[in-house]
Amino acid sequence: MPADMPDARPADDAAPGPARTDRTVTITPLLVADLLVEGERMPVHAHLVEHPEGRVLVDTGLTQSHPLAADLDPRPYPLSGHDLDLTTIDAVVNTHLHFDHCGGNILFPGTPIHVQRTEVEDALTEDGYTVREWVQAPGLTYVPVDGELELLPGLRLVPTPGHTRGSQVVVVDDGEQRTVIGGDVAVWFGELEEAATEGLRTVHALDPDLVWLAHEHEPWRARRG
């Protein structure tokens, strides 16, 4: 990973999108927690992106419960249980800063954490938005993002307001297909297909082959042909 990772290049607004590359990129879902929602357990996933130029973790789950989340009875599954050496993570991306997506940030002191600037502002100023002390854990290094950003070749961050004002997704073009790692841009596939928010319409405009969501075990797959 280049030493200047926090200064990743803004995407060219005039370009239709990054050119596809011949780089091999692997995306692995990691079950990091589950929540009690309407009487059923809902999974929470982070996603590990292994890129030739670095390892990026999209969202971090949570490491413990908190009174603000007690009604959801969260059950964390430690990242360390995934045979994952946390010291090998070069960058973290938070799709947004709700507690079940940023509670594991505390495990990455000094690692650049890329999040939309608007999301940081809302998390730190709006009461009940998240578990604020998890966002503000000592030693964390946030890299505020303003709009679209190319983080690595073929890997970019795209704002998708809807679930929160500052939500973003990760778009991966690996030369074979386009994949979106969506966090909570939609909670379930039906919501994704309805495209009722600006963020979901942005995802559809990207014309992805696959979309990974935080609360689904498998990816959504485009119907081609």
PDB file of C-alpha atoms in Angstrom:
ATOM      1  CA  MET A   1       0.000   0.000   0.000  1.00  0.00           C
ATOM      2  CA  PRO A   2       1.497   3.379  -0.956  1.00  0.00           C
ATOM      3  CA  ALA A   3       2.522   5.538   1.979  1.00  0.00           C
ATOM      4  CA  ASP A   4       0.270   8.364   0.734  1.00  0.00           C
ATOM      5  CA  MET A   5      -2.878   6.235   0.952  1.00  0.00           C
ATOM      6  CA  PRO A   6      -4.864   8.908   2.887  1.00  0.00           C
ATOM      7  CA  ASP A   7      -4.394  11.278  -0.094  1.00  0.00           C
ATOM      8  CA  ALA A   8      -6.033   8.949  -2.616  1.00  0.00           C
ATOM      9  CA  ARG A   9      -6.980  10.578  -5.892  1.00  0.00           C
ATOM     10  CA  PRO A  10     -10.401  12.206  -6.429  1.00  0.00           C
ATOM     11  CA  ALA A  11     -12.213  10.658  -9.375  1.00  0.00           C
ATOM     12  CA  ASP A  12     -12.472  12.756 -12.543  1.00  0.00           C
ATOM     13  CA  ASP A  13     -16.006  14.159 -12.599  1.00  0.00           C
ATOM     14  CA  ALA A  14     -15.927  14.291 -16.391  1.00  0.00           C
ATOM     15  CA  ALA A  15     -15.092  10.621 -16.810  1.00  0.00           C
ATOM     16  CA  PRO A  16     -17.882   8.041 -17.208  1.00  0.00           C
ATOM     17  CA  GLY A  17     -16.159   5.770 -14.685  1.00  0.00           C
ATOM     18  CA  PRO A  18     -12.847   4.011 -14.139  1.00  0.00           C
ATOM     19  CA  ALA A  19     -11.530   1.837 -16.915  1.00  0.00           C
ATOM     20  CA  ARG A  20     -11.688  -1.876 -16.225  1.00  0.00           C
ATOM     21  CA  THR A  21      -8.383  -3.367 -15.217  1.00  0.00           C
ATOM     22  CA  ASP A  22      -6.793  -6.801 -15.432  1.00  0.00           C
ATOM     23  CA  ARG A  23      -6.135  -6.839 -11.688  1.00  0.00           C
ATOM     24  CA  THR A  24      -7.361  -9.763  -9.621  1.00  0.00           C
ATOM     25  CA  VAL A  25      -9.472  -8.598  -6.691  1.00  0.00           C
ATOM     26  CA  THR A  26     -11.079 -10.900  -4.133  1.00  0.00           C
ATOM     27  CA  ILE A  27     -14.070  -9.890  -1.996  1.00  0.00           C
ATOM     28  CA  THR A  28     -14.858 -11.999   1.072  1.00  0.00           C
ATOM     29  CA  PRO A  29     -17.920 -11.453   3.309  1.00  0.00           C
ATOM     30  CA  LEU A  30     -17.183 -11.720   7.031  1.00  0.00           C
ATOM     31  CA  LEU A  31     -20.024 -12.374   9.489  1.00  0.00           C
ATOM     32  CA  VAL A  32     -19.216  -9.926  12.293  1.00  0.00           C
ATOM     33  CA  ALA A  33     -22.474  -9.876  14.307  1.00  0.00           C
ATOM     34  CA  ASP A  34     -26.160 -10.555  14.276  1.00  0.00           C
ATOM     35  CA  LEU A  35     -29.056  -8.467  15.566  1.00  0.00           C
ATOM     36  CA  LEU A  36     -32.552  -9.294  16.786  1.00  0.00           C
ATOM     37  CA  VAL A  37     -34.989  -7.652  14.361  1.00  0.00           C
ATOM     38  CA  GLU A  38     -38.726  -8.410  14.517  1.00  0.00           C
ATOM     39  CA  GLY A  39     -38.077 -11.648  16.361  1.00  0.00           C
ATOM     40  CA  GLU A  40     -35.445 -12.984  13.960  1.00  0.00           C
ATOM     41  CA  ARG A  41     -31.665 -12.811  13.888  1.00  0.00           C
ATOM     42  CA  MET A  42     -30.337 -10.514  11.155  1.00  0.00           C
ATOM     43  CA  PRO A  43     -26.724 -11.011  10.025  1.00  0.00           C
ATOM     44  CA  VAL A  44     -24.216  -8.169   9.909  1.00  0.00           C
ATOM     45  CA  HIS A  45     -21.321  -8.508   7.475  1.00  0.00           C
ATOM     46  CA  ALA A  46     -18.102  -6.664   6.865  1.00  0.00           C
ATOM     47  CA  HIS A  47     -16.358  -7.264   3.540  1.00  0.00           C
ATOM     48  CA  LEU A  48     -12.656  -7.826   2.985  1.00  0.00           C
ATOM     49  CA  VAL A  49     -11.292  -6.590  -0.338  1.00  0.00           C
ATOM     50  CA  GLU A  50      -7.933  -8.086  -1.275  1.00  0.00           C
ATOM     51  CA  HIS A  51      -6.431  -5.928  -4.015  1.00  0.00           C
ATOM     52  CA  PRO A  52      -2.943  -6.235  -5.538  1.00  0.00           C
ATOM     53  CA  GLU A  53      -2.064  -2.902  -3.908  1.00  0.00           C
ATOM     54  CA  GLY A  54      -3.544  -3.471  -0.469  1.00  0.00           C
ATOM     55  CA  ARG A  55      -6.197  -5.016   1.780  1.00  0.00           C
ATOM     56  CA  VAL A  56      -9.275  -2.905   2.453  1.00  0.00           C
ATOM     57  CA  LEU A  57     -11.905  -3.737   5.074  1.00  0.00           C
ATOM     58  CA  VAL A  58     -15.365  -2.358   4.351  1.00  0.00           C
ATOM     59  CA  ASP A  59     -17.153  -1.783   7.679  1.00  0.00           C
ATOM     60  CA  THR A  60     -16.029  -3.326  10.966  1.00  0.00           C
ATOM     61  CA  GLY A  61     -19.095  -4.655  12.816  1.00  0.00           C
ATOM     62  CA  LEU A  62     -18.954  -4.324  16.577  1.00  0.00           C
ATOM     63  CA  THR A  63     -16.988  -5.765  19.464  1.00  0.00           C
ATOM     64  CA  GLN A  64     -19.485  -5.428  22.323  1.00  0.00           C
ATOM     65  CA  SER A  65     -23.036  -4.439  23.175  1.00  0.00           C
ATOM     66  CA  HIS A  66     -24.143  -0.998  24.359  1.00  0.00           C
ATOM     67  CA  PRO A  67     -27.273   0.348  26.096  1.00  0.00           C
ATOM     68  CA  LEU A  68     -28.234   2.294  22.961  1.00  0.00           C
ATOM     69  CA  ALA A  69     -28.391  -1.004  21.052  1.00  0.00           C
ATOM     70  CA  ALA A  70     -29.819  -3.226  23.788  1.00  0.00           C
ATOM     71  CA  ASP A  71     -33.196  -3.628  22.096  1.00  0.00           C
ATOM     72  CA  LEU A  72     -31.435  -5.302  19.131  1.00  0.00           C
ATOM     73  CA  ASP A  73     -29.598  -7.783  21.385  1.00  0.00           C
ATOM     74  CA  PRO A  74     -26.393  -7.633  19.299  1.00  0.00           C
ATOM     75  CA  ARG A  75     -24.151 -10.708  19.248  1.00  0.00           C
ATOM     76  CA  PRO A  76     -20.648  -9.847  18.010  1.00  0.00           C
ATOM     77  CA  TYR A  77     -18.465 -12.359  16.193  1.00  0.00           C
ATOM     78  CA  PRO A  78     -14.884 -11.095  16.521  1.00  0.00           C
ATOM     79  CA  LEU A  79     -12.958 -10.288  13.378  1.00  0.00           C
ATOM     80  CA  SER A  80     -10.078 -12.243  14.873  1.00  0.00           C
ATOM     81  CA  GLY A  81     -12.231 -15.370  14.566  1.00  0.00           C
ATOM     82  CA  HIS A  82     -12.046 -15.137  10.783  1.00  0.00           C
ATOM     83  CA  ASP A  83      -8.383 -16.083  10.616  1.00  0.00           C
ATOM     84  CA  LEU A  84      -7.713 -12.455   9.744  1.00  0.00           C
ATOM     85  CA  ASP A  85      -4.537 -10.718  10.856  1.00  0.00           C
ATOM     86  CA  LEU A  86      -5.818  -7.217  11.608  1.00  0.00           C
ATOM     87  CA  THR A  87      -2.337  -5.763  11.195  1.00  0.00           C
ATOM     88  CA  THR A  88      -2.480  -6.628   7.484  1.00  0.00           C
ATOM     89  CA  ILE A  89      -5.406  -4.255   6.831  1.00  0.00           C
ATOM     90  CA  ASP A  90      -4.116  -1.231   4.938  1.00  0.00           C
ATOM     91  CA  ALA A  91      -7.306   0.823   4.988  1.00  0.00           C
ATOM     92  CA  VAL A  92     -10.830   0.723   6.403  1.00  0.00           C
ATOM     93  CA  VAL A  93     -13.925   2.112   4.696  1.00  0.00           C
ATOM     94  CA  ASN A  94     -17.073   2.840   6.674  1.00  0.00           C
ATOM     95  CA  THR A  95     -20.135   2.849   4.430  1.00  0.00           C
ATOM     96  CA  HIS A  96     -21.735   4.854   7.248  1.00  0.00           C
ATOM     97  CA  LEU A  97     -21.305   5.230  10.996  1.00  0.00           C
ATOM     98  CA  HIS A  98     -24.241   3.400  12.544  1.00  0.00           C
ATOM     99  CA  PHE A  99     -23.025   1.344  15.482  1.00  0.00           C
ATOM    100  CA  ASP A 100     -23.131  -2.050  13.724  1.00  0.00           C
ATOM    101  CA  HIS A 101     -20.848  -0.785  10.950  1.00  0.00           C
ATOM    102  CA  CYS A 102     -18.246   1.152  12.948  1.00  0.00           C
ATOM    103  CA  GLY A 103     -18.104  -0.589  16.330  1.00  0.00           C
ATOM    104  CA  GLY A 104     -14.975  -2.485  15.327  1.00  0.00           C
ATOM    105  CA  ASN A 105     -13.106   0.655  14.258  1.00  0.00           C
ATOM    106  CA  ILE A 106     -11.466   0.585  17.676  1.00  0.00           C
ATOM    107  CA  LEU A 107      -9.444  -2.420  16.455  1.00  0.00           C
ATOM    108  CA  PHE A 108      -7.653  -0.278  13.847  1.00  0.00           C
ATOM    109  CA  PRO A 109      -5.779   2.548  15.601  1.00  0.00           C
ATOM    110  CA  GLY A 110      -3.605   4.413  13.139  1.00  0.00           C
ATOM    111  CA  THR A 111      -5.175   2.764  10.074  1.00  0.00           C
ATOM    112  CA  PRO A 112      -6.796   5.278   7.690  1.00  0.00           C
ATOM    113  CA  ILE A 113     -10.597   5.035   7.934  1.00  0.00           C
ATOM    114  CA  HIS A 114     -12.315   6.529   4.891  1.00  0.00           C
ATOM    115  CA  VAL A 115     -15.791   7.927   5.446  1.00  0.00           C
ATOM    116  CA  GLN A 116     -17.832  10.701   3.874  1.00  0.00           C
ATOM    117  CA  ARG A 117     -17.284  14.022   5.648  1.00  0.00           C
ATOM    118  CA  THR A 118     -21.044  14.540   5.928  1.00  0.00           C
ATOM    119  CA  GLU A 119     -21.361  11.189   7.723  1.00  0.00           C
ATOM    120  CA  VAL A 120     -18.733  12.114  10.299  1.00  0.00           C
ATOM    121  CA  GLU A 121     -20.453  15.440  10.945  1.00  0.00           C
ATOM    122  CA  ASP A 122     -23.847  13.813  11.503  1.00  0.00           C
ATOM    123  CA  ALA A 123     -22.452  11.024  13.701  1.00  0.00           C
ATOM    124  CA  LEU A 124     -20.784  13.565  15.977  1.00  0.00           C
ATOM    125  CA  THR A 125     -23.653  16.047  16.216  1.00  0.00           C
ATOM    126  CA  GLU A 126     -26.956  14.155  16.040  1.00  0.00           C
ATOM    127  CA  ASP A 127     -28.158  12.563  19.270  1.00  0.00           C
ATOM    128  CA  GLY A 128     -29.087   8.880  18.985  1.00  0.00           C
ATOM    129  CA  TYR A 129     -27.398   8.562  15.602  1.00  0.00           C
ATOM    130  CA  THR A 130     -24.817   6.015  16.717  1.00  0.00           C
ATOM    131  CA  VAL A 131     -22.647   5.030  19.685  1.00  0.00           C
ATOM    132  CA  ARG A 132     -20.543   8.167  19.616  1.00  0.00           C
ATOM    133  CA  GLU A 133     -17.756   6.882  21.842  1.00  0.00           C
ATOM    134  CA  TRP A 134     -17.142   4.075  19.348  1.00  0.00           C
ATOM    135  CA  VAL A 135     -16.756   6.629  16.577  1.00  0.00           C
ATOM    136  CA  GLN A 136     -14.428   8.704  18.764  1.00  0.00           C
ATOM    137  CA  ALA A 137     -12.335   5.847  20.162  1.00  0.00           C
ATOM    138  CA  PRO A 138      -8.748   6.897  20.929  1.00  0.00           C
ATOM    139  CA  GLY A 139      -6.173   6.520  18.177  1.00  0.00           C
ATOM    140  CA  LEU A 140      -8.565   6.403  15.232  1.00  0.00           C
ATOM    141  CA  THR A 141      -7.519   8.184  12.028  1.00  0.00           C
ATOM    142  CA  TYR A 142     -10.457   9.282   9.909  1.00  0.00           C
ATOM    143  CA  VAL A 143      -9.902  10.414   6.330  1.00  0.00           C
ATOM    144  CA  PRO A 144     -12.927  12.568   5.410  1.00  0.00           C
ATOM    145  CA  VAL A 145     -14.122  12.028   1.840  1.00  0.00           C
ATOM    146  CA  ASP A 146     -16.003  14.654  -0.166  1.00  0.00           C
ATOM    147  CA  GLY A 147     -17.963  12.913  -2.891  1.00  0.00           C
ATOM    148  CA  GLU A 148     -16.439  10.285  -5.166  1.00  0.00           C
ATOM    149  CA  LEU A 149     -12.899   9.020  -4.577  1.00  0.00           C
ATOM    150  CA  GLU A 150     -10.588   6.546  -6.299  1.00  0.00           C
ATOM    151  CA  LEU A 151      -8.982   4.734  -3.373  1.00  0.00           C
ATOM    152  CA  LEU A 152      -7.006   2.208  -5.428  1.00  0.00           C
ATOM    153  CA  PRO A 153      -6.929   1.455  -9.159  1.00  0.00           C
ATOM    154  CA  GLY A 154     -10.330  -0.009 -10.006  1.00  0.00           C
ATOM    155  CA  LEU A 155     -11.667   0.632  -6.481  1.00  0.00           C
ATOM    156  CA  ARG A 156     -13.627   3.776  -5.767  1.00  0.00           C
ATOM    157  CA  LEU A 157     -15.948   5.220  -3.158  1.00  0.00           C
ATOM    158  CA  VAL A 158     -19.275   6.615  -4.374  1.00  0.00           C
ATOM    159  CA  PRO A 159     -21.715   8.599  -2.199  1.00  0.00           C
ATOM    160  CA  THR A 160     -25.206   7.052  -1.995  1.00  0.00           C
ATOM    161  CA  PRO A 161     -27.419   9.199   0.257  1.00  0.00           C
ATOM    162  CA  GLY A 162     -30.564   7.536   1.473  1.00  0.00           C
ATOM    163  CA  HIS A 163     -30.034   5.221   4.434  1.00  0.00           C
ATOM    164  CA  THR A 164     -28.094   8.118   5.915  1.00  0.00           C
ATOM    165  CA  ARG A 165     -27.217  11.484   4.427  1.00  0.00           C
ATOM    166  CA  GLY A 166     -23.543  10.511   4.194  1.00  0.00           C
ATOM    167  CA  SER A 167     -23.772   6.861   3.133  1.00  0.00           C
ATOM    168  CA  GLN A 168     -21.313   5.595   0.533  1.00  0.00           C
ATOM    169  CA  VAL A 169     -20.639   2.363  -1.344  1.00  0.00           C
ATOM    170  CA  VAL A 170     -17.447   0.747  -2.599  1.00  0.00           C
ATOM    171  CA  VAL A 171     -17.311  -0.007  -6.327  1.00  0.00           C
ATOM    172  CA  VAL A 172     -14.802  -2.608  -7.525  1.00  0.00           C
ATOM    173  CA  ASP A 173     -13.949  -3.029 -11.225  1.00  0.00           C
ATOM    174  CA  ASP A 174     -11.547  -5.953 -11.585  1.00  0.00           C
ATOM    175  CA  GLY A 175     -11.563  -6.450 -15.342  1.00  0.00           C
ATOM    176  CA  GLU A 176     -14.113  -9.258 -15.120  1.00  0.00           C
ATOM    177  CA  GLN A 177     -17.114  -7.653 -13.466  1.00  0.00           C
ATOM    178  CA  ARG A 178     -18.303  -4.651 -11.494  1.00  0.00           C
ATOM    179  CA  THR A 179     -19.151  -5.273  -7.856  1.00  0.00           C
ATOM    180  CA  VAL A 180     -20.747  -2.896  -5.364  1.00  0.00           C
ATOM    181  CA  ILE A 181     -20.227  -3.338  -1.623  1.00  0.00           C
ATOM    182  CA  GLY A 182     -23.265  -1.516  -0.382  1.00  0.00           C
ATOM    183  CA  GLY A 183     -23.430  -1.619   3.409  1.00  0.00           C
ATOM    184  CA  ASP A 184     -26.988  -0.528   4.181  1.00  0.00           C
ATOM    185  CA  VAL A 185     -27.718   1.186   0.857  1.00  0.00           C
ATOM    186  CA  ALA A 186     -30.480  -1.439   1.046  1.00  0.00           C
ATOM    187  CA  VAL A 187     -31.253  -3.766   3.926  1.00  0.00           C
ATOM    188  CA  TRP A 188     -32.722  -6.529   1.741  1.00  0.00           C
ATOM    189  CA  PHE A 189     -32.896  -7.367  -1.963  1.00  0.00           C
ATOM    190  CA  GLY A 190     -36.476  -6.142  -2.444  1.00  0.00           C
ATOM    191  CA  GLU A 191     -35.467  -2.698  -1.219  1.00  0.00           C
ATOM    192  CA  LEU A 192     -32.509  -2.736  -3.597  1.00  0.00           C
ATOM    193  CA  GLU A 193     -34.730  -3.528  -6.562  1.00  0.00           C
ATOM    194  CA  GLU A 194     -37.337  -0.885  -5.671  1.00  0.00           C
ATOM    195  CA  ALA A 195     -34.664   1.854  -5.916  1.00  0.00           C
ATOM    196  CA  ALA A 196     -36.668   4.368  -3.886  1.00  0.00           C
ATOM    197  CA  THR A 197     -33.725   6.545  -2.770  1.00  0.00           C
ATOM    198  CA  GLU A 198     -31.122   8.643  -4.536  1.00  0.00           C
ATOM    199  CA  GLY A 199     -28.441   6.242  -3.322  1.00  0.00           C
ATOM    200  CA  LEU A 200     -30.198   3.188  -4.742  1.00  0.00           C
ATOM    201  CA  ARG A 201     -30.732   4.923  -8.063  1.00  0.00           C
ATOM    202  CA  THR A 202     -27.005   5.661  -8.098  1.00  0.00           C
ATOM    203  CA  VAL A 203     -26.262   1.970  -7.535  1.00  0.00           C
ATOM    204  CA  HIS A 204     -28.517   0.960 -10.433  1.00  0.00           C
ATOM    205  CA  ALA A 205     -26.882   3.561 -12.678  1.00  0.00           C
ATOM    206  CA  LEU A 206     -23.534   1.899 -11.972  1.00  0.00           C
ATOM    207  CA  ASP A 207     -24.937  -1.239 -13.672  1.00  0.00           C
ATOM    208  CA  PRO A 208     -23.224  -3.680 -11.281  1.00  0.00           C
ATOM    209  CA  ASP A 209     -22.969  -7.413 -11.805  1.00  0.00           C
ATOM    210  CA  LEU A 210     -23.023  -8.099  -8.050  1.00  0.00           C
ATOM    211  CA  VAL A 211     -24.123  -6.119  -4.998  1.00  0.00           C
ATOM    212  CA  TRP A 212     -23.106  -7.214  -1.521  1.00  0.00           C
ATOM    213  CA  LEU A 213     -25.314  -5.934   1.313  1.00  0.00           C
ATOM    214  CA  ALA A 214     -24.377  -5.928   4.981  1.00  0.00           C
ATOM    215  CA  HIS A 215     -27.477  -7.828   6.094  1.00  0.00           C
ATOM    216  CA  GLU A 216     -27.672 -10.495   3.370  1.00  0.00           C
ATOM    217  CA  HIS A 217     -25.547 -13.650   3.266  1.00  0.00           C
ATOM    218  CA  GLU A 218     -25.294 -13.812  -0.531  1.00  0.00           C
ATOM    219  CA  PRO A 219     -24.844 -11.083  -3.145  1.00  0.00           C
ATOM    220  CA  TRP A 220     -27.586  -9.718  -5.368  1.00  0.00           C
ATOM    221  CA  ARG A 221     -26.864 -10.708  -8.959  1.00  0.00           C
ATOM    222  CA  ALA A 222     -27.891  -8.758 -12.048  1.00  0.00           C
ATOM    223  CA  ARG A 223     -30.198 -10.478 -14.502  1.00  0.00           C
ATOM    224  CA  ARG A 224     -28.319 -10.340 -17.785  1.00  0.00           C
ATOM    225  CA  GLY A 225     -29.765 -11.214 -21.169  1.00  0.00           C
TER     226      GLY A 225
END
